[in-house]
Structures are given as structure tokens and as C-alpha cells.
JSON list of C-alpha atoms in Angstrom, two decimals:
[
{"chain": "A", "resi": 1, "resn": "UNK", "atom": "CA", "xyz": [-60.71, -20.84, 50.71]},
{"chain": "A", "resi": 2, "resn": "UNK", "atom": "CA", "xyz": [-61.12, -18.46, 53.48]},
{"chain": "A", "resi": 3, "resn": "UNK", "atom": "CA", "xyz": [-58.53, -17.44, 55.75]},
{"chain": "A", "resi": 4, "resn": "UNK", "atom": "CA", "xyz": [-57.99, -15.16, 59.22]},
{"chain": "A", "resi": 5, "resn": "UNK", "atom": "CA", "xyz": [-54.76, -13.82, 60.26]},
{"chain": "A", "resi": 6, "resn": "UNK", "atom": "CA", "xyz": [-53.64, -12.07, 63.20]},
{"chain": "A", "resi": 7, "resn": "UNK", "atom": "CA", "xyz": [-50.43, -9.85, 62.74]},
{"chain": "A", "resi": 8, "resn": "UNK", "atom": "CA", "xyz": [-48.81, -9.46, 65.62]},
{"chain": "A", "resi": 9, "resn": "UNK", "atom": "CA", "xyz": [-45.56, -6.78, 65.91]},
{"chain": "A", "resi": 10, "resn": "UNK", "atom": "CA", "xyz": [-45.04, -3.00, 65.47]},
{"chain": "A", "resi": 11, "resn": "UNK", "atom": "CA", "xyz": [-48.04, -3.14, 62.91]},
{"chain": "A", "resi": 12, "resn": "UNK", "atom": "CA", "xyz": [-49.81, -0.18, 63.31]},
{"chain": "A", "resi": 13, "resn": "UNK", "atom": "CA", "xyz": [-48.56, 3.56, 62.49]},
{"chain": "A", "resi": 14, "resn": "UNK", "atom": "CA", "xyz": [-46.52, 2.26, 59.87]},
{"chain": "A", "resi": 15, "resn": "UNK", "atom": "CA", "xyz": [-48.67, 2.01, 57.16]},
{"chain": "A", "resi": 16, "resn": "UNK", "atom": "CA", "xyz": [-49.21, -2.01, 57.61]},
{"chain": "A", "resi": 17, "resn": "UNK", "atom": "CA", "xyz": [-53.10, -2.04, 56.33]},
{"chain": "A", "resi": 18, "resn": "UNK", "atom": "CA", "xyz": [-52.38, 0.20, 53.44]},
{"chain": "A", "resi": 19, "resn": "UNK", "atom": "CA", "xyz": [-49.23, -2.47, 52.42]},
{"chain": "A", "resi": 20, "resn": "UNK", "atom": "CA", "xyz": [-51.57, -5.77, 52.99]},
{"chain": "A", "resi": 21, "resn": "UNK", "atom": "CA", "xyz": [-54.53, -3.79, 51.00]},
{"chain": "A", "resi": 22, "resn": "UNK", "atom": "CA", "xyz": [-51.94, -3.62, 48.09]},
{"chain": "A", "resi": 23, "resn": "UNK", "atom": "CA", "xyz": [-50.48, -6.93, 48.14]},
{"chain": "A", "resi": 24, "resn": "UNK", "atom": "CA", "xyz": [-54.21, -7.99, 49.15]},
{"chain": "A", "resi": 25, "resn": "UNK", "atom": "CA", "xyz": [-55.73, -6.32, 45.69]},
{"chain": "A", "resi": 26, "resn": "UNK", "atom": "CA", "xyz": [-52.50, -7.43, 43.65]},
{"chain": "A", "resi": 27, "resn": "UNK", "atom": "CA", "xyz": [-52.87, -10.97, 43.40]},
{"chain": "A", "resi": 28, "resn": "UNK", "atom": "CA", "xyz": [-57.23, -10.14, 43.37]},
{"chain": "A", "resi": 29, "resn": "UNK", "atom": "CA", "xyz": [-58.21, -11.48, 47.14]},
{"chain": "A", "resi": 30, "resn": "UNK", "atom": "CA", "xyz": [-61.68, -10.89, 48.36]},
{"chain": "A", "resi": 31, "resn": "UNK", "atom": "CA", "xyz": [-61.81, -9.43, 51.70]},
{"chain": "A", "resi": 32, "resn": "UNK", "atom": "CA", "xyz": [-60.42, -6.72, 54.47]},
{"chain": "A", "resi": 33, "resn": "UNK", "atom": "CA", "xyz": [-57.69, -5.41, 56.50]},
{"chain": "A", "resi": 34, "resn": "UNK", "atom": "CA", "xyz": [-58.22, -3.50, 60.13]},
{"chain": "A", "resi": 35, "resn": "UNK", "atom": "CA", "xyz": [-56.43, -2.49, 63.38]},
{"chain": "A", "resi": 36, "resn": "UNK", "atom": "CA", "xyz": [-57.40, -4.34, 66.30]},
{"chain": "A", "resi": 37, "resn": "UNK", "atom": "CA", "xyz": [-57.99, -2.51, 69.40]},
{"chain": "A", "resi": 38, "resn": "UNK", "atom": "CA", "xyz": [-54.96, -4.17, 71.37]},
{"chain": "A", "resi": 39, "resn": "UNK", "atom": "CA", "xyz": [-52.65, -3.59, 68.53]},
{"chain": "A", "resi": 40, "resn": "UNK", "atom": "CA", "xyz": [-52.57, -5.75, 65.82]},
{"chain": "A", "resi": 41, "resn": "UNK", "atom": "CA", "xyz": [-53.59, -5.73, 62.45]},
{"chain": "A", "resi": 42, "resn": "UNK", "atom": "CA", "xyz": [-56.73, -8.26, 61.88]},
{"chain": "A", "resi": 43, "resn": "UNK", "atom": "CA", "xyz": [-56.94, -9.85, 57.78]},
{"chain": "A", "resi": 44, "resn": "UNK", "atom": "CA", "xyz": [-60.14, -11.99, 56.21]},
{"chain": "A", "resi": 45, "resn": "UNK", "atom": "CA", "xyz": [-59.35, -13.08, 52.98]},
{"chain": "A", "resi": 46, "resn": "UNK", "atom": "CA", "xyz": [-60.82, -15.08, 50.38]},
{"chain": "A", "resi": 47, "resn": "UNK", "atom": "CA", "xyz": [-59.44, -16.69, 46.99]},
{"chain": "A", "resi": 48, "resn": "UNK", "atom": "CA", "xyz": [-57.31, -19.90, 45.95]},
{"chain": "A", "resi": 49, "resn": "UNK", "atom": "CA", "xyz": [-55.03, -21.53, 48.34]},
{"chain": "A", "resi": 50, "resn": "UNK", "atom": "CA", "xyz": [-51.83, -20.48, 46.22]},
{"chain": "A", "resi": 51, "resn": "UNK", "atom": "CA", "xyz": [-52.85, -16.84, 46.47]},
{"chain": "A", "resi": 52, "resn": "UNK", "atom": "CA", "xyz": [-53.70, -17.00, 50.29]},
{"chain": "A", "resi": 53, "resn": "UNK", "atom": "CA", "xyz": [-50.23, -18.34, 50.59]},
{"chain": "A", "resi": 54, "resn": "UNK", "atom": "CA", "xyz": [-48.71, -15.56, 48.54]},
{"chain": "A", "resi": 55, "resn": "UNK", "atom": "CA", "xyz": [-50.39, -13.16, 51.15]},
{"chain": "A", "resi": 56, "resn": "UNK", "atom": "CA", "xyz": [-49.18, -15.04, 54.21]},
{"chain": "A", "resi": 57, "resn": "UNK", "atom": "CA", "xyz": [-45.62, -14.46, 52.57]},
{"chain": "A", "resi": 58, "resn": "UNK", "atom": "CA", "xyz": [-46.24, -11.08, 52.09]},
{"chain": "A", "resi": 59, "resn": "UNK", "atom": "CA", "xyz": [-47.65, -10.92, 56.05]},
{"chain": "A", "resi": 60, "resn": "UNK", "atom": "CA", "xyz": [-44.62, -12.29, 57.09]},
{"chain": "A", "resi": 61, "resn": "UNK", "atom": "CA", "xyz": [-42.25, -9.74, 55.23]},
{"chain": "A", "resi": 62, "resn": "UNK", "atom": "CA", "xyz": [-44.20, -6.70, 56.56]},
{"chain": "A", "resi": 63, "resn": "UNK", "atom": "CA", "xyz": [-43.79, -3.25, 55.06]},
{"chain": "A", "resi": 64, "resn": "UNK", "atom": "CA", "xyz": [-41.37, -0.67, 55.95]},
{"chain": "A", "resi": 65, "resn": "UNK", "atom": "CA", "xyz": [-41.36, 0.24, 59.00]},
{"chain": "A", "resi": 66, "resn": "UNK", "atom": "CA", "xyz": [-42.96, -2.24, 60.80]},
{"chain": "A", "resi": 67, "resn": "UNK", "atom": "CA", "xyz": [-41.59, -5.11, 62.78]},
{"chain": "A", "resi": 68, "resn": "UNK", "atom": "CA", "xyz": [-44.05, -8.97, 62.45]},
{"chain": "A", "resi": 69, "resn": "UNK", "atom": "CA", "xyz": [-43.39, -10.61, 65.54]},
{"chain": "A", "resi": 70, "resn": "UNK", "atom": "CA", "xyz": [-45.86, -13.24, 64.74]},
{"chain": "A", "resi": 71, "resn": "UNK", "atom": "CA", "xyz": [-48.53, -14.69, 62.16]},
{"chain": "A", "resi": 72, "resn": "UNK", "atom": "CA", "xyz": [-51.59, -16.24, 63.47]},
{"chain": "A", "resi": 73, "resn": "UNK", "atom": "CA", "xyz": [-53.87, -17.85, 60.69]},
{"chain": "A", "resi": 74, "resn": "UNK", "atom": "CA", "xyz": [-56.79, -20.26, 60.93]},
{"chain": "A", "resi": 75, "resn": "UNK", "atom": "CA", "xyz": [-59.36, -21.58, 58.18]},
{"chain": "A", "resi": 76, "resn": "UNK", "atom": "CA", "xyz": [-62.71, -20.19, 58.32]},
{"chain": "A", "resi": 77, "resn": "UNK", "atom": "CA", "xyz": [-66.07, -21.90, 56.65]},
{"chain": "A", "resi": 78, "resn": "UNK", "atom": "CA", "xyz": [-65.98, -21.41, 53.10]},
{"chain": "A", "resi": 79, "resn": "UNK", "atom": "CA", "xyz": [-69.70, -19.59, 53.46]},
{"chain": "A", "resi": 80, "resn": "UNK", "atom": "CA", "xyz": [-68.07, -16.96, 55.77]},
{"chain": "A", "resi": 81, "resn": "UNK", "atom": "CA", "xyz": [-66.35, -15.65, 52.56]},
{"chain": "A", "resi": 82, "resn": "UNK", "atom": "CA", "xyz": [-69.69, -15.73, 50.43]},
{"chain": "A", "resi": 83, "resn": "UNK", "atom": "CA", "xyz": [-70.24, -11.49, 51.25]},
{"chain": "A", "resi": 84, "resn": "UNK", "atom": "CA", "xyz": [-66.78, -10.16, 50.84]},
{"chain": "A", "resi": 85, "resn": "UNK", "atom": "CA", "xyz": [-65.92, -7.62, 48.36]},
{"chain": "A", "resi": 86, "resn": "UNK", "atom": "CA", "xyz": [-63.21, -6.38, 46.56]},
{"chain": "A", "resi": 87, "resn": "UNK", "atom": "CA", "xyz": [-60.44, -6.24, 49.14]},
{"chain": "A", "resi": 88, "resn": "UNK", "atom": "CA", "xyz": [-61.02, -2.89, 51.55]},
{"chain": "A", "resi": 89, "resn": "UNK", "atom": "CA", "xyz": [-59.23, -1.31, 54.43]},
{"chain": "A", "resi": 90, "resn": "UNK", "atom": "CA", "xyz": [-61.98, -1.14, 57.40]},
{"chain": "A", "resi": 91, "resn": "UNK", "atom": "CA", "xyz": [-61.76, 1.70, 59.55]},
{"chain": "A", "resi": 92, "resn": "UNK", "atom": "CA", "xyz": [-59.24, 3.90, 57.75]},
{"chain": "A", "resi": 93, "resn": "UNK", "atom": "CA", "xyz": [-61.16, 7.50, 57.75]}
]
């Protein structure tokens, strides 16, 4: 199962990727974490439906710091998850 969320909130500056690439890696998703250009936090993830929903839990809770206003998540084609890695924080140097 593949899976796109938009984070919506206080989300970036407060270490928000760096917290969903750790719960991301934890529970062994495929996929990537990045900062939108209007201010969210953008997540493609890959793995079994139980895990995705341990992630969206995590999503929800946020890291320190940060404030999730809102969760927006919609399925994606299984075949759009057929090239992701090891989970990986895009755009962080």
C-alpha cells in the first residue's frame, strides 16, 4: 500500500521531517519526507496497511515543537511505490 500525506500546522523549523524519518524508519516504511514550498511537510510512504496507520498516528501527534493542524492522506497506485527506498529525508542539506 502506498500512501501521500499532507501535514498541515507549524511543521517546519521544528524538526518535523527528522521526527517522521524516525518513526518512518522504525516500523521499516519505504519512502520520503520533504518541506513543501507553502509550508507543509509532504510524506510518500510504502508498506502494510497496519504500519501506514501507525505513521498516520504518529503524523497526527507531531513532534515537539510543532503544532498539526491537519492530516491530508490519499491512496496512490501501488506501482508508484515500486522505486522507493529505504525511508529518506529529501532536501535536508
Amino acid at each position: 500500500m502506498v500512501l501521500h500525506f499532507l501535514v498541515k500546522g507549524r511543521v517546519q523549523g521544528v524538526g518535523f521531517r527528522w521526527f517522521v524519518h524516525r518513526e518512518a524508519a522504525e516500523i521499516g516504511l519505504r519512502g520520503w519526507v520533504r518541506n513543501t514550498a507553502d509550508g507543509h511537510v509532504e510524506i510518500v510512504a510504502a508498506g502494510k496497511p497496519e504500519e501506514l496507520n501507525d505513521l498516520k498516528t504518529a503524523l497526527h501527534k507531531g513532534s515537539r515543537g510543532s503544532r498539526v493542524d491537519r492530516v491530508l492522506e490519499h491512496e496512490l497506485e501501488e506501482n508508484e511505490g515500486a522505486n522507493l527506498g529505504p525511508f529518506e529525508i529529501e532536501g535536508a542539506w
